PDB file of C-alpha atoms in Angstrom:
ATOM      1  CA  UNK B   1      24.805  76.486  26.117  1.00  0.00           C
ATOM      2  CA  UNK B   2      23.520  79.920  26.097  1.00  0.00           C
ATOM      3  CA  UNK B   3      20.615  79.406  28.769  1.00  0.00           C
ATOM      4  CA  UNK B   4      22.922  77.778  30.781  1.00  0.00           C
ATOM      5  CA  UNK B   5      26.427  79.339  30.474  1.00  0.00           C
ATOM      6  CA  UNK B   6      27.662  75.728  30.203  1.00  0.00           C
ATOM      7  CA  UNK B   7      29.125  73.802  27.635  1.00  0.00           C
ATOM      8  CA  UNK B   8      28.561  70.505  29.987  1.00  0.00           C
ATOM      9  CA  UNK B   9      25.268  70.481  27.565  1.00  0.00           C
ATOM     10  CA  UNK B  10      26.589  69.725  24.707  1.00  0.00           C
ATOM     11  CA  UNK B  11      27.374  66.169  25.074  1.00  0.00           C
ATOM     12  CA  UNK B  12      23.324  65.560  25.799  1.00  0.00           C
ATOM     13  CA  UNK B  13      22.814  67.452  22.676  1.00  0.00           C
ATOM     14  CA  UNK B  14      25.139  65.098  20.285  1.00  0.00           C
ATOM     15  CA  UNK B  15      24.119  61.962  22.004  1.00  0.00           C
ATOM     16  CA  UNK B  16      19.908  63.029  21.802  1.00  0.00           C
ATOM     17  CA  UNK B  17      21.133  63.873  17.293  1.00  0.00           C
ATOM     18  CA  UNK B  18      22.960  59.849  17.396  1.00  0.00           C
ATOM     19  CA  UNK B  19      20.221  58.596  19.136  1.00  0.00           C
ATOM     20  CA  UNK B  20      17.833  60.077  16.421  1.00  0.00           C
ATOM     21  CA  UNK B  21      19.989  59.343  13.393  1.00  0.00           C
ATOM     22  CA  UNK B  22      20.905  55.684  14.042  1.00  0.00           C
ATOM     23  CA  UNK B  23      17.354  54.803  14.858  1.00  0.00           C
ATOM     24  CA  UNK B  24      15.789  56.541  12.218  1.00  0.00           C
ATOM     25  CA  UNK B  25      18.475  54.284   9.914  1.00  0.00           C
ATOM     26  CA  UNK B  26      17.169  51.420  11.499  1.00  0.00           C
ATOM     27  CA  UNK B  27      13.513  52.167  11.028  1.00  0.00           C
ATOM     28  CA  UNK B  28      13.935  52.830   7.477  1.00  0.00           C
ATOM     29  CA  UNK B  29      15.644  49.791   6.921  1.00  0.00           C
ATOM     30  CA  UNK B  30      12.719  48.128   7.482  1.00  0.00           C
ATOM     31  CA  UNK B  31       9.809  50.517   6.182  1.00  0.00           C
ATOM     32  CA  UNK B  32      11.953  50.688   2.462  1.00  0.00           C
ATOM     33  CA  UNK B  33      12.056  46.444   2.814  1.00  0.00           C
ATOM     34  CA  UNK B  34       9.014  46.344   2.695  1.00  0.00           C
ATOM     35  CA  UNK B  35       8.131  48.664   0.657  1.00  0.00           C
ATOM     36  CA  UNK B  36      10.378  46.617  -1.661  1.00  0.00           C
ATOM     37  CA  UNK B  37       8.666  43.040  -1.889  1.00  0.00           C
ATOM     38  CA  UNK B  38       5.280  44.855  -1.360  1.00  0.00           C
ATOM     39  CA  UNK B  39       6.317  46.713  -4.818  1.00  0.00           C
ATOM     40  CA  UNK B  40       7.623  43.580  -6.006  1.00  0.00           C
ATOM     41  CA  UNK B  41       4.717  41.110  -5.050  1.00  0.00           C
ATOM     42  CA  UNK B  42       2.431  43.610  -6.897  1.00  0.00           C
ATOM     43  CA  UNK B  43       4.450  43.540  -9.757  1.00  0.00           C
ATOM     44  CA  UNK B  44       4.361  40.132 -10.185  1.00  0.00           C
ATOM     45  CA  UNK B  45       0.956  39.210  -9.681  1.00  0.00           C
ATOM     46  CA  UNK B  46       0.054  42.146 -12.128  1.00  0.00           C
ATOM     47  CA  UNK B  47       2.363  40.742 -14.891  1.00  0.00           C
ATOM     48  CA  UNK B  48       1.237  37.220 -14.502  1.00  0.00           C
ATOM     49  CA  UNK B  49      -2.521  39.423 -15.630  1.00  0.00           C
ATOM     50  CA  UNK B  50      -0.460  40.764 -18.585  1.00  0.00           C
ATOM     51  CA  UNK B  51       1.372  37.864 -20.035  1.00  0.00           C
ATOM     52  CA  UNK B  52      -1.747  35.550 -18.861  1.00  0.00           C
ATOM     53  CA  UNK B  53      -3.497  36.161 -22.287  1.00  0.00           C
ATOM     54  CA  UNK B  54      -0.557  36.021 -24.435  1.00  0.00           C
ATOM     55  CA  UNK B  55       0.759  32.843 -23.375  1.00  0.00           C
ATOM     56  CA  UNK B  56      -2.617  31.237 -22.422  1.00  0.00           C
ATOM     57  CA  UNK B  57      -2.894  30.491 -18.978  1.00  0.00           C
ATOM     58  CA  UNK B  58      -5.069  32.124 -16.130  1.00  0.00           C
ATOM     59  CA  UNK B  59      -3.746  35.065 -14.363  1.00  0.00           C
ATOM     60  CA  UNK B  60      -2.169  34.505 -10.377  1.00  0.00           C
ATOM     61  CA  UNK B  61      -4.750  35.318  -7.686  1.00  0.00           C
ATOM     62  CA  UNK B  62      -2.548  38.027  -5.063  1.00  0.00           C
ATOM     63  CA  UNK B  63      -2.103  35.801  -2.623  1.00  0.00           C
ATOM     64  CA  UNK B  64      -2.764  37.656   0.683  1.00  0.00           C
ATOM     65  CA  UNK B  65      -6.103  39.128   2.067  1.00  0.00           C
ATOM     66  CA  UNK B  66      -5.818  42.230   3.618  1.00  0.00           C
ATOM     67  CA  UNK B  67      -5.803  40.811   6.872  1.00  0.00           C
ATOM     68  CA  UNK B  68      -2.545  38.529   6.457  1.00  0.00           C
ATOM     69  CA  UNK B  69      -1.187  41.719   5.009  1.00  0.00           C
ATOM     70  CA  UNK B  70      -2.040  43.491   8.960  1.00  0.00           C
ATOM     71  CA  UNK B  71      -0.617  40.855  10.820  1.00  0.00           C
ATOM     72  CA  UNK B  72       2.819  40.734   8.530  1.00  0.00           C
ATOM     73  CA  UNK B  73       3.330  44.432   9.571  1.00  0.00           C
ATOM     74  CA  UNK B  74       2.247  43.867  13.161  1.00  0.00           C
ATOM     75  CA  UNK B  75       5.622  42.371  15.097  1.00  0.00           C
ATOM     76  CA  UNK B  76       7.750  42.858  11.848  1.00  0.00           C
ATOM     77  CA  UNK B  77       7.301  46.739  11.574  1.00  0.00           C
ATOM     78  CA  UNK B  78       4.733  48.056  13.378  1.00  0.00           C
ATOM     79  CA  UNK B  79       5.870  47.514  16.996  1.00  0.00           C
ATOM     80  CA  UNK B  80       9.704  47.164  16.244  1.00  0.00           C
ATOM     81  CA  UNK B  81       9.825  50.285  14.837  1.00  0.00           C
ATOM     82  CA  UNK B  82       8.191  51.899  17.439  1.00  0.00           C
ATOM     83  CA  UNK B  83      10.609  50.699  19.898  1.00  0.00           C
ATOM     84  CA  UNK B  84      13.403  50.819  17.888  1.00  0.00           C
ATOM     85  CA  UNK B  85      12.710  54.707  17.289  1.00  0.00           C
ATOM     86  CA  UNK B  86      13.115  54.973  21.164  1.00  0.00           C
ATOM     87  CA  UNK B  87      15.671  52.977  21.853  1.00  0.00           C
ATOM     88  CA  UNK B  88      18.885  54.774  23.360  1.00  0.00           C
ATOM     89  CA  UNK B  89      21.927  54.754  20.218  1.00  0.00           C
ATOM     90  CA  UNK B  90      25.226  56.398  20.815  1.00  0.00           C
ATOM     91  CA  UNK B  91      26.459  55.478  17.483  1.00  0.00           C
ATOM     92  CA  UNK B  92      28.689  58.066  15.506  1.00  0.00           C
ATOM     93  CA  UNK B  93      26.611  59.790  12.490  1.00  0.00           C
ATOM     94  CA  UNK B  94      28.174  58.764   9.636  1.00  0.00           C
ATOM     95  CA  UNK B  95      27.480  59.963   6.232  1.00  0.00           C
ATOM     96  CA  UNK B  96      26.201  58.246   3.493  1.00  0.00           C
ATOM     97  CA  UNK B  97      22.710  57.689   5.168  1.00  0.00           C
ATOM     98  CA  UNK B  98      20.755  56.773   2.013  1.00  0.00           C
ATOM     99  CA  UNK B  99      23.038  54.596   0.669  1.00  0.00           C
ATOM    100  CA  UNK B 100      23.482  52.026   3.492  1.00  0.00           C
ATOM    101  CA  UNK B 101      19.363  51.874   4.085  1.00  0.00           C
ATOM    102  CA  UNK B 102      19.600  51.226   0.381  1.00  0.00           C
ATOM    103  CA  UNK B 103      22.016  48.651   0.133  1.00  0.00           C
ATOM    104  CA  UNK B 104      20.350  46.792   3.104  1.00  0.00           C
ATOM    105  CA  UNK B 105      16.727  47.750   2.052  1.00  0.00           C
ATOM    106  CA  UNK B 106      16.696  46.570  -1.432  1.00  0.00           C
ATOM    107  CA  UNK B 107      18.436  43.309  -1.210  1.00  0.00           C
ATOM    108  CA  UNK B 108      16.194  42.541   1.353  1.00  0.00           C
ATOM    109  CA  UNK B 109      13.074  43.285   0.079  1.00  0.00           C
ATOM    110  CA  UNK B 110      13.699  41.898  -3.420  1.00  0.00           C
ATOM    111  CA  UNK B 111      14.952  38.547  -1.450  1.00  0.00           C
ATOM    112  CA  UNK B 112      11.408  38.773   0.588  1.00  0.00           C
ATOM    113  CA  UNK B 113       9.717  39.372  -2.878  1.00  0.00           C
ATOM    114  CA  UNK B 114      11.386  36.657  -4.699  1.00  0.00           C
ATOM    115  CA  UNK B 115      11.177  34.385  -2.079  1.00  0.00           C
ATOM    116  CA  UNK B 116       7.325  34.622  -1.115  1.00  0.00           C
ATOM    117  CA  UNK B 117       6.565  34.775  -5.119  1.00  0.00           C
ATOM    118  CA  UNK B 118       8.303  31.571  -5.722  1.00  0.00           C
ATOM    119  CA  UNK B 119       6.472  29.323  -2.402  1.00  0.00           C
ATOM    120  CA  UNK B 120       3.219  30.844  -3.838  1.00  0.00           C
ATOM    121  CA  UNK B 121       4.102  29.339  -6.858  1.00  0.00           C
ATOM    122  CA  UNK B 122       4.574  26.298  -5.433  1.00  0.00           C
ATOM    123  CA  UNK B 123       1.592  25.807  -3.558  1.00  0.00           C
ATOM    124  CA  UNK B 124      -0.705  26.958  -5.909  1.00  0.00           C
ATOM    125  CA  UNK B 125      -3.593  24.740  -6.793  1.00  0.00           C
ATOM    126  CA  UNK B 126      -4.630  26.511 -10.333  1.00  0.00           C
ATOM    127  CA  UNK B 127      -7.593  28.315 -11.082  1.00  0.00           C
ATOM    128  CA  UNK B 128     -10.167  25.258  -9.635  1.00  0.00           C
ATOM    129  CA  UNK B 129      -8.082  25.190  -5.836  1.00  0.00           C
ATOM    130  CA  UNK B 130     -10.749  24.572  -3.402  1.00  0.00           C
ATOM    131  CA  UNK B 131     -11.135  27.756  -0.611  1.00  0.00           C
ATOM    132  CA  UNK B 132      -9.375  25.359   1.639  1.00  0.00           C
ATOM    133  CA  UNK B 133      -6.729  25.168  -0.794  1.00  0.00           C
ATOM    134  CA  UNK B 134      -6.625  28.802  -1.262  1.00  0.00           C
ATOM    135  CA  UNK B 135      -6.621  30.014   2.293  1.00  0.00           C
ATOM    136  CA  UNK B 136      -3.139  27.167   2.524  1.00  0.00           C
ATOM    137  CA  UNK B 137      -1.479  28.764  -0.233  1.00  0.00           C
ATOM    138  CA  UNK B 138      -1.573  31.811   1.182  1.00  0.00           C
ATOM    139  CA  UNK B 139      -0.832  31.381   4.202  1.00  0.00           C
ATOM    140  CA  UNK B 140       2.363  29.172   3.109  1.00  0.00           C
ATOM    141  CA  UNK B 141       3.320  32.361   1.572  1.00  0.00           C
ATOM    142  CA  UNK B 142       2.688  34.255   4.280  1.00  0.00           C
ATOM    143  CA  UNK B 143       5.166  31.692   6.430  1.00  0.00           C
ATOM    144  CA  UNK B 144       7.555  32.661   4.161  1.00  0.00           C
ATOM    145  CA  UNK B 145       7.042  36.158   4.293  1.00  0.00           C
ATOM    146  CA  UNK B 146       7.132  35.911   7.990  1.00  0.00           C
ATOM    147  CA  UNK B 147      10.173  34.301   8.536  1.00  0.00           C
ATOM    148  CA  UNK B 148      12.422  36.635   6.271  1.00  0.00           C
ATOM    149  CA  UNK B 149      10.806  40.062   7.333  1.00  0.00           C
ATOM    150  CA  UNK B 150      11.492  38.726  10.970  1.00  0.00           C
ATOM    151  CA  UNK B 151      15.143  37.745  10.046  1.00  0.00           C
ATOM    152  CA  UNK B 152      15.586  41.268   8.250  1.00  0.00           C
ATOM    153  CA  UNK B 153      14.334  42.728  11.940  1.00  0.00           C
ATOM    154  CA  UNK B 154      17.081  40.637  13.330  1.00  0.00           C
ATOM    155  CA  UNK B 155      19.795  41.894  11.480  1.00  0.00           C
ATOM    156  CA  UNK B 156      18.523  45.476  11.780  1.00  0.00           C
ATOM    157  CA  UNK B 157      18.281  44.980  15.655  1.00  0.00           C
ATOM    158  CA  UNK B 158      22.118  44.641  15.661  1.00  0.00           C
ATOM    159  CA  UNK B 159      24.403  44.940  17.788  1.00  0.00           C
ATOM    160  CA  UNK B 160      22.391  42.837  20.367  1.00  0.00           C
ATOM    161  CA  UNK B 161      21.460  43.803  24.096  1.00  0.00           C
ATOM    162  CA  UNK B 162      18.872  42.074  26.203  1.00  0.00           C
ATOM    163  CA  UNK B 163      16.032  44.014  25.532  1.00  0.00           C
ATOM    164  CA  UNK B 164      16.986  43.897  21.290  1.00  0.00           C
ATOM    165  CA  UNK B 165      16.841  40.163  22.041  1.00  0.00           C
ATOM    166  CA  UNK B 166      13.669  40.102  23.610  1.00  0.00           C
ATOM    167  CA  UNK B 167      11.871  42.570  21.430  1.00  0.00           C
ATOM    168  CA  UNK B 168      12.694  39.745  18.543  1.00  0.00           C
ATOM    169  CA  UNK B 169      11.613  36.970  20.688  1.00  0.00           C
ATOM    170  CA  UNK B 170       8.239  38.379  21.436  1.00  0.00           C
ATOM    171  CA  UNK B 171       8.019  39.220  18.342  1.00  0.00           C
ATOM    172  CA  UNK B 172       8.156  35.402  17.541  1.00  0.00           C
ATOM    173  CA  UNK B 173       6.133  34.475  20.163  1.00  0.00           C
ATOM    174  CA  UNK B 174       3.562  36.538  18.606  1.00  0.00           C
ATOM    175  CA  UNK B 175       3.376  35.093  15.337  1.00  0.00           C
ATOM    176  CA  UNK B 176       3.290  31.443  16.951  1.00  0.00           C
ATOM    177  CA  UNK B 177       0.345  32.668  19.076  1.00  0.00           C
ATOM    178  CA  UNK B 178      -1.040  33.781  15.674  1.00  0.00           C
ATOM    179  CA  UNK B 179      -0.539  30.438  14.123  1.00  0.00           C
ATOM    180  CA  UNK B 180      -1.443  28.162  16.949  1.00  0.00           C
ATOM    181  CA  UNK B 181      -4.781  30.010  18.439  1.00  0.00           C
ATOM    182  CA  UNK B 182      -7.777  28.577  17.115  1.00  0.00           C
ATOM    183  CA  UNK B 183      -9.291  31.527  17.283  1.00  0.00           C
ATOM    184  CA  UNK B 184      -6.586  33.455  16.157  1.00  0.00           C
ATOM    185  CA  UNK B 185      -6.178  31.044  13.251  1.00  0.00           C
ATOM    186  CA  UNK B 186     -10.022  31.437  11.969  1.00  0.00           C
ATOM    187  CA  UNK B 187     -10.097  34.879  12.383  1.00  0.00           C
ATOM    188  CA  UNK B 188      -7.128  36.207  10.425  1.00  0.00           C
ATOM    189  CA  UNK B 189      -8.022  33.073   7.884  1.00  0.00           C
ATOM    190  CA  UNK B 190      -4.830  30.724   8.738  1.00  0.00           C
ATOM    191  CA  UNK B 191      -4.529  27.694   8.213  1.00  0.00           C
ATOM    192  CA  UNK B 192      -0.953  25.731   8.430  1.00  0.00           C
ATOM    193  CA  UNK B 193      -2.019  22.107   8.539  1.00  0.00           C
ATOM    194  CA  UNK B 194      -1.344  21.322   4.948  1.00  0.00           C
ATOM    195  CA  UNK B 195       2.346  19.800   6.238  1.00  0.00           C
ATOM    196  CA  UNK B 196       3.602  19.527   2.402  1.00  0.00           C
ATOM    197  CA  UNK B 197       2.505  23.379   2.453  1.00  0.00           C
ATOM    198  CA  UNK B 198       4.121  24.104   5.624  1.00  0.00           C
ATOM    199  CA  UNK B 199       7.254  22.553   4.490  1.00  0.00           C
ATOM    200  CA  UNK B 200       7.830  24.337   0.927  1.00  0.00           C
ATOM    201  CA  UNK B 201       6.890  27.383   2.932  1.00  0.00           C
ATOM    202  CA  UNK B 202       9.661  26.509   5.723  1.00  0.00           C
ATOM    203  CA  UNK B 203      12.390  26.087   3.410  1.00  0.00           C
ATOM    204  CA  UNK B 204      11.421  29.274   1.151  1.00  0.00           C
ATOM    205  CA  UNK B 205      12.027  31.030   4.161  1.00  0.00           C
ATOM    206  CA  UNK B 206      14.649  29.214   5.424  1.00  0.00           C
ATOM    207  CA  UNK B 207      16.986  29.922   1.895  1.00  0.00           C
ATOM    208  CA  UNK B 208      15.570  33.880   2.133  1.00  0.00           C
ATOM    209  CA  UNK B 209      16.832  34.363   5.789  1.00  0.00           C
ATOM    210  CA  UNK B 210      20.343  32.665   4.552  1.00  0.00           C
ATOM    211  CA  UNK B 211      20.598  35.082   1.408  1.00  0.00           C
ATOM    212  CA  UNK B 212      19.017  38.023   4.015  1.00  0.00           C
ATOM    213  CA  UNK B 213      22.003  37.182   5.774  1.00  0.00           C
ATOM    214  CA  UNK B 214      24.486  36.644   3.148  1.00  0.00           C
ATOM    215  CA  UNK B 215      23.617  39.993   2.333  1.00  0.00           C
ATOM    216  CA  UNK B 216      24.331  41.910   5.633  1.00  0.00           C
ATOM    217  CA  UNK B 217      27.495  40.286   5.591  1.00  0.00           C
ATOM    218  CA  UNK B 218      28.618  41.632   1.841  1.00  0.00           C
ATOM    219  CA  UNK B 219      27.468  44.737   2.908  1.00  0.00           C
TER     220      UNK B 219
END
């Protein structure tokens, strides 16, 4: 206003702060979710170690290499958030910044948690499981994982435009390249052809992007 002698610049200047709020809310939304179920997943493979001499049994593998780990973050995060932090947002500021993330953030993650915990559970094969049998489990769990962190983007991504819609569509089509490139597939140690797997993993998913949504709603 001073440089200029106008005050025809300050519109640019609140809509360039509401562009930076809202996406920053959005990109924290899902950097805290996963945070969440990466805390979570942790936590429970660790206190399967604890309790795994106490009550006799033998402790829970973690069920992701660091690879599967890469590629969850890849068109779930990674990219989105990139974008997203771009994007154009002429939302009002609002206040109460930290609790909204939170009440999205947390739900979410624990549901991701929860969710990928219990179809590992599932599909594990015990302390004997074949590699083959290893490599299914976790990549069942990583189907789960998948599917809810990309529903979570979803929701964040709201209220749709074109480019929203195809930012979650590629970001679909990449995980199906993922999944269905042989190459791809050996690589990043996938393998998705246990169908009994697939399907536990399927409907994991399936009830976490339901509760994922149940959630957005409440809140």
């Amino acid at each position: 206003v001073l440089l200029d002698n106008k005050f025809a610049t300050l519109p640019y200047v609140v809509g360039e702060g509401r562009r930076v709020i809202g996406n920053i809310e959005r990109v924290s939304n899902l950097f805290l979710t996963k945070t969440v179920y990466s805390v979570l997943l942790a936590f429970f493979i660790g206190a399967s170690g604890v309790l795994a001499p106490i009550f006799d049994f033998d402790p829970l593998p973690y069920p992701f290499l660091p690879r599967h780990v890469t590629i969850a973050a890849w068109f779930t995060i990674g990219i989105p958030a990139f974008l997203l932090s771009l994007a154009p947002n002429n939302e009002r500021a609002r206040p109460g910044f930290v609790s909204r993330v939170m009440r999205l953030a947390i739900p979410s993650g624990v549901i991701v948690g929860v969710a990928t915990f219990v179809c590992y559970l599932l599909v594990y094969a015990g302390p004997d499981q074949t590699e083959a049998q290893k490599v299914q489990a976790g990549t069942s769990a990583l189907i789960t994982l998948i599917m809810i962190a990309l529903w979570v983007l979803a929701v964040v991504a709201r209220p749709y435009q074109w480019w929203k819609i195809a930012l979650i569509a590629g970001a679909v089509l990449g995980y199906v390249v993922l999944f269905s490139v042989p190459f791809c597939r050996e690589f990043f140690a996938l393998d998705p052809s246990n169908v009994a797997y697939s399907t536990i993993a399927f409907t994991c998913g399936a009830i976490g992007v339901l509760l994922v949504e149940a959630c957005w709603w409440v809140t």
